[in-house]
Amino acid sequence: MIPSASKGTASRVLNAPIDKVWDAVCELDFSFWRLVQKSETLGDGDKVGNVHRVVFKDGTVQKYKVVEYSELEHAVTYELIESNPPTRATSALYTIQVRPVTSNNTSFVEWTSEFSMDGGVEVVQDSKYKKQEALEDLAKLVEG
């Protein structure tokens, strides 16, 4: 957890089983998200410690480092380690977790962010809207 952080969350119930949703998010390639042009994993080995380079369609390039990964909990936590152009927050930590909705074989996805306080409310709100859009794109992929 980032000390003195601002938090933001977006969530959605998807009409798809947990395995299908987890398969779409666990590699952190963000291929489901219309804002992403391409991504690549730098290095190899265990998921924890892997660095992912994501190129967005607006030209932004970011690198994320996986700091926690759980197949059991269907959760991945990653840290923003580099951004060009730079972000307003000096640190950012994200978690995507998928949970089963057992009554109807759907999935609940929660995507949280913790930003250092220097990011401000604008960073939290911008991140929330982008995550909501990404979850909408994820729904189109797994529900289609």
CSV table of N, CA and C in Angstrom, one decimal:
chain,number,residue,atom,x,y,z
A,1,MET,N,0.8,-1.2,0.0
A,1,MET,CA,0.0,0.0,0.0
A,1,MET,C,0.9,1.2,0.0
A,2,ILE,N,0.5,2.2,-0.8
A,2,ILE,CA,1.2,3.5,-0.8
A,2,ILE,C,0.8,4.4,0.3
A,3,PRO,N,1.7,4.8,1.1
A,3,PRO,CA,1.4,5.7,2.2
A,3,PRO,C,0.7,7.0,1.7
A,4,SER,N,-0.3,7.5,2.4
A,4,SER,CA,-1.0,8.8,2.1
A,4,SER,C,-1.4,8.7,0.6
A,5,ALA,N,-2.2,7.7,0.3
A,5,ALA,CA,-2.6,7.5,-1.1
A,5,ALA,C,-4.0,7.9,-1.3
A,6,SER,N,-4.3,8.2,-2.6
A,6,SER,CA,-5.7,8.5,-3.0
A,6,SER,C,-6.1,7.2,-3.7
A,7,LYS,N,-7.3,6.7,-3.4
A,7,LYS,CA,-7.8,5.5,-4.0
A,7,LYS,C,-8.9,5.7,-5.0
A,8,GLY,N,-9.0,4.8,-6.0
A,8,GLY,CA,-10.1,4.8,-6.9
A,8,GLY,C,-10.5,3.4,-7.3
A,9,THR,N,-11.7,3.2,-7.6
A,9,THR,CA,-12.2,1.8,-7.9
A,9,THR,C,-13.2,1.9,-9.0
A,10,ALA,N,-13.1,0.9,-9.9
A,10,ALA,CA,-14.2,0.7,-10.9
A,10,ALA,C,-14.5,-0.8,-10.8
A,11,SER,N,-15.8,-1.1,-11.0
A,11,SER,CA,-16.2,-2.5,-11.0
A,11,SER,C,-17.3,-2.8,-11.9
A,12,ARG,N,-17.5,-4.1,-12.2
A,12,ARG,CA,-18.5,-4.5,-13.2
A,12,ARG,C,-18.8,-5.9,-13.0
A,13,VAL,N,-20.1,-6.3,-13.2
A,13,VAL,CA,-20.5,-7.7,-13.3
A,13,VAL,C,-20.5,-8.1,-14.8
A,14,LEU,N,-19.8,-9.1,-15.1
A,14,LEU,CA,-19.7,-9.6,-16.5
A,14,LEU,C,-20.5,-10.9,-16.7
A,15,ASN,N,-21.2,-11.0,-17.8
A,15,ASN,CA,-22.0,-12.2,-18.1
A,15,ASN,C,-21.1,-13.2,-18.7
A,16,ALA,N,-20.1,-13.7,-17.9
A,16,ALA,CA,-19.2,-14.7,-18.4
A,16,ALA,C,-18.6,-15.4,-17.2
A,17,PRO,N,-18.2,-16.7,-17.3
A,17,PRO,CA,-17.6,-17.4,-16.2
A,17,PRO,C,-16.3,-16.9,-15.8
A,18,ILE,N,-15.9,-17.1,-14.6
A,18,ILE,CA,-14.6,-16.5,-14.0
A,18,ILE,C,-13.4,-16.9,-14.8
A,19,ASP,N,-13.3,-18.1,-15.3
A,19,ASP,CA,-12.1,-18.6,-16.0
A,19,ASP,C,-11.9,-17.8,-17.3
A,20,LYS,N,-13.0,-17.5,-18.0
A,20,LYS,CA,-12.9,-16.7,-19.3
A,20,LYS,C,-12.5,-15.3,-19.0
A,21,VAL,N,-13.0,-14.7,-17.9
A,21,VAL,CA,-12.7,-13.3,-17.6
A,21,VAL,C,-11.2,-13.3,-17.1
A,22,TRP,N,-10.8,-14.2,-16.3
A,22,TRP,CA,-9.5,-14.2,-15.7
A,22,TRP,C,-8.5,-14.4,-16.9
A,23,ASP,N,-8.8,-15.3,-17.8
A,23,ASP,CA,-7.9,-15.5,-19.0
A,23,ASP,C,-7.7,-14.2,-19.7
A,24,ALA,N,-8.7,-13.4,-19.8
A,24,ALA,CA,-8.6,-12.1,-20.6
A,24,ALA,C,-7.7,-11.0,-19.9
A,25,VAL,N,-7.6,-11.1,-18.5
A,25,VAL,CA,-6.9,-10.0,-17.8
A,25,VAL,C,-5.6,-10.5,-17.2
A,26,CYS,N,-5.4,-11.7,-16.9
A,26,CYS,CA,-4.3,-12.2,-16.1
A,26,CYS,C,-2.9,-11.9,-16.7
A,27,GLU,N,-2.8,-11.8,-18.0
A,27,GLU,CA,-1.5,-11.6,-18.6
A,27,GLU,C,-1.1,-10.1,-18.7
A,28,LEU,N,-2.0,-9.2,-18.3
A,28,LEU,CA,-1.7,-7.8,-18.3
A,28,LEU,C,-1.3,-7.3,-19.7
A,29,ASP,N,-1.9,-7.8,-20.7
A,29,ASP,CA,-1.6,-7.3,-22.0
A,29,ASP,C,-2.6,-6.2,-22.5
A,30,PHE,N,-3.7,-6.2,-21.7
A,30,PHE,CA,-4.7,-5.2,-22.0
A,30,PHE,C,-5.2,-5.2,-23.4
A,31,SER,N,-5.2,-6.4,-24.1
A,31,SER,CA,-5.6,-6.5,-25.5
A,31,SER,C,-7.1,-6.2,-25.7
A,32,PHE,N,-7.8,-6.3,-24.6
A,32,PHE,CA,-9.3,-6.1,-24.7
A,32,PHE,C,-9.6,-4.6,-24.7
A,33,TRP,N,-8.7,-3.7,-24.4
A,33,TRP,CA,-8.9,-2.3,-24.2
A,33,TRP,C,-8.7,-1.5,-25.4
A,34,ARG,N,-9.7,-0.8,-25.9
A,34,ARG,CA,-9.6,-0.1,-27.2
A,34,ARG,C,-8.5,1.0,-27.2
A,35,LEU,N,-8.1,1.5,-26.0
A,35,LEU,CA,-7.1,2.6,-25.9
A,35,LEU,C,-5.7,2.0,-26.1
A,36,VAL,N,-5.5,0.7,-26.0
A,36,VAL,CA,-4.2,0.1,-26.1
A,36,VAL,C,-3.9,-0.3,-27.5
A,37,GLN,N,-2.7,0.2,-28.0
A,37,GLN,CA,-2.2,-0.1,-29.4
A,37,GLN,C,-1.5,-1.5,-29.4
A,38,LYS,N,-0.6,-1.7,-28.4
A,38,LYS,CA,0.2,-2.9,-28.3
A,38,LYS,C,0.8,-3.0,-26.9
A,39,SER,N,1.2,-4.2,-26.6
A,39,SER,CA,1.9,-4.4,-25.3
A,39,SER,C,2.8,-5.6,-25.5
A,40,GLU,N,3.8,-5.7,-24.6
A,40,GLU,CA,4.7,-6.8,-24.6
A,40,GLU,C,5.2,-7.0,-23.2
A,41,THR,N,5.6,-8.2,-22.9
A,41,THR,CA,6.2,-8.6,-21.6
A,41,THR,C,7.7,-8.6,-21.8
A,42,LEU,N,8.4,-7.8,-20.9
A,42,LEU,CA,9.9,-7.7,-21.0
A,42,LEU,C,10.4,-8.8,-20.0
A,43,GLY,N,11.3,-9.6,-20.5
A,43,GLY,CA,11.9,-10.7,-19.7
A,43,GLY,C,11.0,-11.9,-19.7
A,44,ASP,N,11.4,-12.8,-18.8
A,44,ASP,CA,10.6,-14.1,-18.7
A,44,ASP,C,10.7,-14.6,-17.3
A,45,GLY,N,10.1,-15.7,-17.1
A,45,GLY,CA,10.1,-16.3,-15.7
A,45,GLY,C,8.8,-16.1,-15.0
A,46,ASP,N,8.9,-16.1,-13.7
A,46,ASP,CA,7.7,-16.0,-12.9
A,46,ASP,C,6.9,-14.7,-13.2
A,47,LYS,N,5.6,-14.8,-13.0
A,47,LYS,CA,4.8,-13.6,-13.2
A,47,LYS,C,5.1,-12.4,-12.3
A,48,VAL,N,5.4,-12.7,-11.0
A,48,VAL,CA,5.9,-11.7,-10.1
A,48,VAL,C,7.2,-11.2,-10.5
A,49,GLY,N,7.4,-9.9,-10.7
A,49,GLY,CA,8.6,-9.3,-11.2
A,49,GLY,C,8.6,-9.0,-12.7
A,50,ASN,N,7.7,-9.6,-13.4
A,50,ASN,CA,7.6,-9.3,-14.9
A,50,ASN,C,7.3,-7.9,-15.1
A,51,VAL,N,7.9,-7.3,-16.1
A,51,VAL,CA,7.6,-5.9,-16.5
A,51,VAL,C,6.8,-6.0,-17.9
A,52,HIS,N,5.7,-5.2,-17.9
A,52,HIS,CA,4.9,-5.1,-19.1
A,52,HIS,C,5.0,-3.7,-19.7
A,53,ARG,N,5.3,-3.6,-21.0
A,53,ARG,CA,5.3,-2.3,-21.6
A,53,ARG,C,4.1,-2.2,-22.5
A,54,VAL,N,3.3,-1.1,-22.2
A,54,VAL,CA,2.0,-0.9,-22.8
A,54,VAL,C,2.1,0.4,-23.6
A,55,VAL,N,1.8,0.3,-24.9
A,55,VAL,CA,1.7,1.5,-25.8
A,55,VAL,C,0.2,1.8,-26.0
A,56,PHE,N,-0.1,3.0,-25.7
A,56,PHE,CA,-1.5,3.5,-25.9
A,56,PHE,C,-1.6,4.2,-27.2
A,57,LYS,N,-2.8,4.2,-27.7
A,57,LYS,CA,-3.1,4.8,-29.1
A,57,LYS,C,-2.8,6.3,-29.1
A,58,ASP,N,-2.8,7.0,-27.9
A,58,ASP,CA,-2.4,8.4,-27.9
A,58,ASP,C,-0.9,8.6,-27.9
A,59,GLY,N,-0.1,7.6,-27.9
A,59,GLY,CA,1.3,7.7,-27.9
A,59,GLY,C,2.0,7.5,-26.5
A,60,THR,N,1.2,7.5,-25.5
A,60,THR,CA,1.7,7.2,-24.1
A,60,THR,C,2.3,5.8,-24.0
A,61,VAL,N,3.4,5.7,-23.4
A,61,VAL,CA,4.1,4.4,-23.2
A,61,VAL,C,4.3,4.3,-21.7
A,62,GLN,N,3.8,3.2,-21.1
A,62,GLN,CA,4.0,2.9,-19.7
A,62,GLN,C,4.5,1.5,-19.5
A,63,LYS,N,5.3,1.4,-18.4
A,63,LYS,CA,5.8,0.1,-18.0
A,63,LYS,C,5.2,-0.2,-16.6
A,64,TYR,N,4.8,-1.4,-16.4
A,64,TYR,CA,4.2,-1.9,-15.2
A,64,TYR,C,5.0,-3.1,-14.7
A,65,LYS,N,5.2,-3.2,-13.4
A,65,LYS,CA,5.9,-4.3,-12.8
A,65,LYS,C,4.8,-5.1,-12.0
A,66,VAL,N,4.7,-6.4,-12.2
A,66,VAL,CA,3.8,-7.2,-11.4
A,66,VAL,C,4.5,-7.4,-10.0
A,67,VAL,N,3.7,-7.0,-9.0
A,67,VAL,CA,4.2,-7.1,-7.6
A,67,VAL,C,3.5,-8.2,-6.8
A,68,GLU,N,2.3,-8.7,-7.3
A,68,GLU,CA,1.6,-9.8,-6.7
A,68,GLU,C,0.7,-10.4,-7.7
A,69,TYR,N,0.7,-11.8,-7.7
A,69,TYR,CA,-0.1,-12.5,-8.6
A,69,TYR,C,-0.6,-13.7,-7.9
A,70,SER,N,-2.0,-14.0,-8.1
A,70,SER,CA,-2.6,-15.1,-7.5
A,70,SER,C,-3.6,-15.8,-8.4
A,71,GLU,N,-3.3,-17.0,-8.8
A,71,GLU,CA,-4.2,-17.8,-9.6
A,71,GLU,C,-5.4,-18.2,-8.7
A,72,LEU,N,-5.1,-18.4,-7.4
A,72,LEU,CA,-6.1,-18.9,-6.4
A,72,LEU,C,-7.1,-17.8,-6.2
A,73,GLU,N,-6.7,-16.6,-6.0
A,73,GLU,CA,-7.6,-15.4,-5.8
A,73,GLU,C,-8.0,-14.7,-7.0
A,74,HIS,N,-7.5,-15.1,-8.2
A,74,HIS,CA,-7.8,-14.5,-9.5
A,74,HIS,C,-7.5,-13.0,-9.3
A,75,ALA,N,-6.3,-12.6,-8.9
A,75,ALA,CA,-5.9,-11.2,-8.7
A,75,ALA,C,-4.5,-11.0,-9.1
A,76,VAL,N,-4.3,-9.8,-9.7
A,76,VAL,CA,-3.0,-9.4,-10.1
A,76,VAL,C,-2.8,-7.9,-9.7
A,77,THR,N,-1.7,-7.6,-9.0
A,77,THR,CA,-1.3,-6.3,-8.6
A,77,THR,C,-0.1,-5.8,-9.3
A,78,TYR,N,-0.1,-4.6,-9.9
A,78,TYR,CA,1.0,-4.1,-10.6
A,78,TYR,C,1.3,-2.7,-10.3
A,79,GLU,N,2.5,-2.3,-10.5
A,79,GLU,CA,3.0,-0.9,-10.1
A,79,GLU,C,3.4,-0.2,-11.4
A,80,LEU,N,3.0,1.0,-11.5
A,80,LEU,CA,3.5,1.8,-12.6
A,80,LEU,C,4.9,2.2,-12.3
A,81,ILE,N,5.9,1.8,-13.1
A,81,ILE,CA,7.3,2.1,-12.9
A,81,ILE,C,7.9,3.2,-13.8
A,82,GLU,N,7.2,3.4,-14.9
A,82,GLU,CA,7.7,4.4,-15.9
A,82,GLU,C,6.5,4.8,-16.8
A,83,SER,N,6.5,6.1,-17.1
A,83,SER,CA,5.5,6.6,-18.0
A,83,SER,C,6.1,7.7,-18.9
A,84,ASN,N,5.8,7.7,-20.2
A,84,ASN,CA,6.2,8.7,-21.1
A,84,ASN,C,5.0,9.1,-21.9
A,85,PRO,N,4.4,10.3,-21.8
A,85,PRO,CA,4.9,11.3,-20.8
A,85,PRO,C,4.6,11.0,-19.4
A,86,PRO,N,5.3,11.7,-18.5
A,86,PRO,CA,5.1,11.3,-17.0
A,86,PRO,C,3.7,11.6,-16.6
A,87,THR,N,3.3,10.8,-15.6
A,87,THR,CA,1.9,11.0,-15.0
A,87,THR,C,2.0,12.1,-13.9
A,88,ARG,N,0.9,12.5,-13.4
A,88,ARG,CA,0.9,13.6,-12.3
A,88,ARG,C,1.2,13.0,-11.0
A,89,ALA,N,0.9,11.7,-10.8
A,89,ALA,CA,1.2,11.0,-9.5
A,89,ALA,C,2.6,10.4,-9.6
A,90,THR,N,3.4,10.5,-8.5
A,90,THR,CA,4.7,9.9,-8.5
A,90,THR,C,4.7,8.4,-8.3
A,91,SER,N,3.6,7.9,-7.8
A,91,SER,CA,3.5,6.4,-7.7
A,91,SER,C,2.0,6.0,-7.8
A,92,ALA,N,1.9,4.8,-8.4
A,92,ALA,CA,0.6,4.2,-8.6
A,92,ALA,C,0.7,2.7,-8.5
A,93,LEU,N,-0.3,2.2,-7.8
A,93,LEU,CA,-0.4,0.7,-7.6
A,93,LEU,C,-1.8,0.3,-8.0
A,94,TYR,N,-2.0,-0.7,-8.9
A,94,TYR,CA,-3.3,-1.2,-9.4
A,94,TYR,C,-3.5,-2.7,-9.0
A,95,THR,N,-4.7,-3.0,-8.8
A,95,THR,CA,-5.1,-4.4,-8.6
A,95,THR,C,-6.3,-4.7,-9.4
A,96,ILE,N,-6.3,-5.8,-10.2
A,96,ILE,CA,-7.5,-6.3,-10.9
A,96,ILE,C,-7.8,-7.6,-10.2
A,97,GLN,N,-9.0,-7.8,-9.7
A,97,GLN,CA,-9.5,-9.0,-9.1
A,97,GLN,C,-10.8,-9.5,-9.7
A,98,VAL,N,-10.9,-10.8,-10.0
A,98,VAL,CA,-12.1,-11.3,-10.6
A,98,VAL,C,-12.6,-12.3,-9.6
A,99,ARG,N,-13.9,-12.2,-9.3
A,99,ARG,CA,-14.6,-13.1,-8.3
A,99,ARG,C,-15.8,-13.7,-9.0
A,100,PRO,N,-16.1,-15.0,-8.6
A,100,PRO,CA,-17.3,-15.6,-9.2
A,100,PRO,C,-18.6,-15.1,-8.6
A,101,VAL,N,-19.6,-14.9,-9.4
A,101,VAL,CA,-20.9,-14.7,-8.8
A,101,VAL,C,-21.6,-16.1,-9.0
A,102,THR,N,-21.7,-16.8,-7.9
A,102,THR,CA,-22.1,-18.2,-7.9
A,102,THR,C,-23.5,-18.4,-8.2
A,103,SER,N,-24.4,-17.5,-8.0
A,103,SER,CA,-25.8,-17.7,-8.3
A,103,SER,C,-26.1,-17.9,-9.8
A,104,ASN,N,-25.3,-17.3,-10.6
A,104,ASN,CA,-25.6,-17.4,-12.1
A,104,ASN,C,-24.4,-17.5,-13.0
A,105,ASN,N,-23.3,-17.9,-12.4
A,105,ASN,CA,-22.0,-18.2,-13.2
A,105,ASN,C,-21.6,-17.0,-14.0
A,106,THR,N,-21.7,-15.8,-13.4
A,106,THR,CA,-21.2,-14.6,-14.0
A,106,THR,C,-19.9,-14.2,-13.1
A,107,SER,N,-19.3,-13.1,-13.4
A,107,SER,CA,-18.1,-12.7,-12.7
A,107,SER,C,-18.2,-11.2,-12.3
A,108,PHE,N,-17.6,-11.0,-11.2
A,108,PHE,CA,-17.5,-9.6,-10.7
A,108,PHE,C,-16.0,-9.2,-10.8
A,109,VAL,N,-15.8,-8.1,-11.5
A,109,VAL,CA,-14.4,-7.6,-11.7
A,109,VAL,C,-14.3,-6.3,-10.9
A,110,GLU,N,-13.2,-6.2,-10.1
A,110,GLU,CA,-12.9,-5.0,-9.4
A,110,GLU,C,-11.5,-4.5,-9.8
A,111,TRP,N,-11.4,-3.3,-10.2
A,111,TRP,CA,-10.1,-2.7,-10.6
A,111,TRP,C,-9.8,-1.5,-9.7
A,112,THR,N,-8.8,-1.6,-8.8
A,112,THR,CA,-8.6,-0.5,-7.9
A,112,THR,C,-7.2,0.1,-8.2
A,113,SER,N,-7.1,1.4,-7.8
A,113,SER,CA,-5.9,2.1,-8.0
A,113,SER,C,-5.6,2.9,-6.7
A,114,GLU,N,-4.3,2.9,-6.4
A,114,GLU,CA,-3.8,3.7,-5.3
A,114,GLU,C,-2.7,4.6,-5.8
A,115,PHE,N,-3.0,5.9,-5.7
A,115,PHE,CA,-2.0,6.9,-6.2
A,115,PHE,C,-1.4,7.7,-5.0
A,116,SER,N,-0.2,8.1,-5.2
A,116,SER,CA,0.4,9.0,-4.2
A,116,SER,C,-0.4,10.3,-4.2
A,117,MET,N,-0.4,11.0,-3.1
A,117,MET,CA,-1.3,12.2,-2.9
A,117,MET,C,-1.0,13.3,-3.9
A,118,ASP,N,0.2,13.3,-4.5
A,118,ASP,CA,0.5,14.4,-5.4
A,118,ASP,C,-0.3,14.3,-6.7
A,119,GLY,N,-0.9,13.2,-6.9
A,119,GLY,CA,-1.8,13.0,-8.1
A,119,GLY,C,-3.0,13.8,-8.1
A,120,GLY,N,-3.6,13.9,-6.9
A,120,GLY,CA,-4.8,14.7,-6.7
A,120,GLY,C,-6.1,14.0,-7.2
A,121,VAL,N,-7.2,14.7,-7.0
A,121,VAL,CA,-8.5,14.1,-7.3
A,121,VAL,C,-8.7,13.9,-8.8
A,122,GLU,N,-8.1,14.8,-9.6
A,122,GLU,CA,-8.2,14.7,-11.1
A,122,GLU,C,-7.6,13.3,-11.6
A,123,VAL,N,-6.5,12.9,-11.0
A,123,VAL,CA,-5.9,11.7,-11.4
A,123,VAL,C,-6.8,10.5,-11.1
A,124,VAL,N,-7.4,10.5,-9.9
A,124,VAL,CA,-8.2,9.4,-9.4
A,124,VAL,C,-9.5,9.4,-10.4
A,125,GLN,N,-10.1,10.5,-10.7
A,125,GLN,CA,-11.3,10.5,-11.5
A,125,GLN,C,-11.0,10.1,-12.9
A,126,ASP,N,-9.8,10.6,-13.5
A,126,ASP,CA,-9.4,10.2,-14.8
A,126,ASP,C,-9.2,8.7,-14.9
A,127,SER,N,-8.6,8.1,-13.9
A,127,SER,CA,-8.3,6.7,-13.9
A,127,SER,C,-9.6,5.9,-13.8
A,128,LYS,N,-10.5,6.4,-13.0
A,128,LYS,CA,-11.8,5.7,-12.8
A,128,LYS,C,-12.6,5.6,-14.2
A,129,TYR,N,-12.6,6.7,-14.9
A,129,TYR,CA,-13.3,6.7,-16.2
A,129,TYR,C,-12.6,5.8,-17.2
A,130,LYS,N,-11.3,5.8,-17.2
A,130,LYS,CA,-10.6,5.0,-18.1
A,130,LYS,C,-10.8,3.5,-17.8
A,131,LYS,N,-10.8,3.2,-16.5
A,131,LYS,CA,-11.1,1.8,-16.1
A,131,LYS,C,-12.5,1.4,-16.4
A,132,GLN,N,-13.5,2.3,-16.3
A,132,GLN,CA,-14.8,1.9,-16.6
A,132,GLN,C,-14.9,1.6,-18.1
A,133,GLU,N,-14.2,2.4,-18.9
A,133,GLU,CA,-14.2,2.2,-20.4
A,133,GLU,C,-13.6,0.8,-20.7
A,134,ALA,N,-12.5,0.6,-20.0
A,134,ALA,CA,-11.8,-0.7,-20.2
A,134,ALA,C,-12.6,-1.9,-19.8
A,135,LEU,N,-13.4,-1.8,-18.7
A,135,LEU,CA,-14.3,-2.8,-18.3
A,135,LEU,C,-15.4,-3.0,-19.3
A,136,GLU,N,-15.9,-2.0,-19.9
A,136,GLU,CA,-16.9,-2.1,-20.9
A,136,GLU,C,-16.3,-2.9,-22.1
A,137,ASP,N,-15.1,-2.6,-22.5
A,137,ASP,CA,-14.4,-3.3,-23.6
A,137,ASP,C,-14.2,-4.7,-23.2
A,138,LEU,N,-13.8,-5.0,-22.0
A,138,LEU,CA,-13.7,-6.4,-21.5
A,138,LEU,C,-15.0,-7.1,-21.6
A,139,ALA,N,-16.1,-6.5,-21.2
A,139,ALA,CA,-17.4,-7.1,-21.3
A,139,ALA,C,-17.7,-7.5,-22.7
A,140,LYS,N,-17.4,-6.6,-23.7
A,140,LYS,CA,-17.7,-6.9,-25.1
A,140,LYS,C,-16.9,-8.2,-25.5
A,141,LEU,N,-15.7,-8.3,-25.0
A,141,LEU,CA,-14.9,-9.5,-25.4
A,141,LEU,C,-15.4,-10.8,-24.8
A,142,VAL,N,-15.6,-10.8,-23.5
A,142,VAL,CA,-15.9,-12.1,-22.9
A,142,VAL,C,-17.4,-12.4,-23.0
A,143,GLU,N,-18.3,-11.5,-23.2
A,143,GLU,CA,-19.7,-11.7,-23.3
A,143,GLU,C,-20.1,-12.0,-24.7
A,144,GLY,N,-19.2,-11.7,-25.7
A,144,GLY,CA,-19.6,-11.8,-27.1
A,144,GLY,C,-19.6,-13.2,-27.7
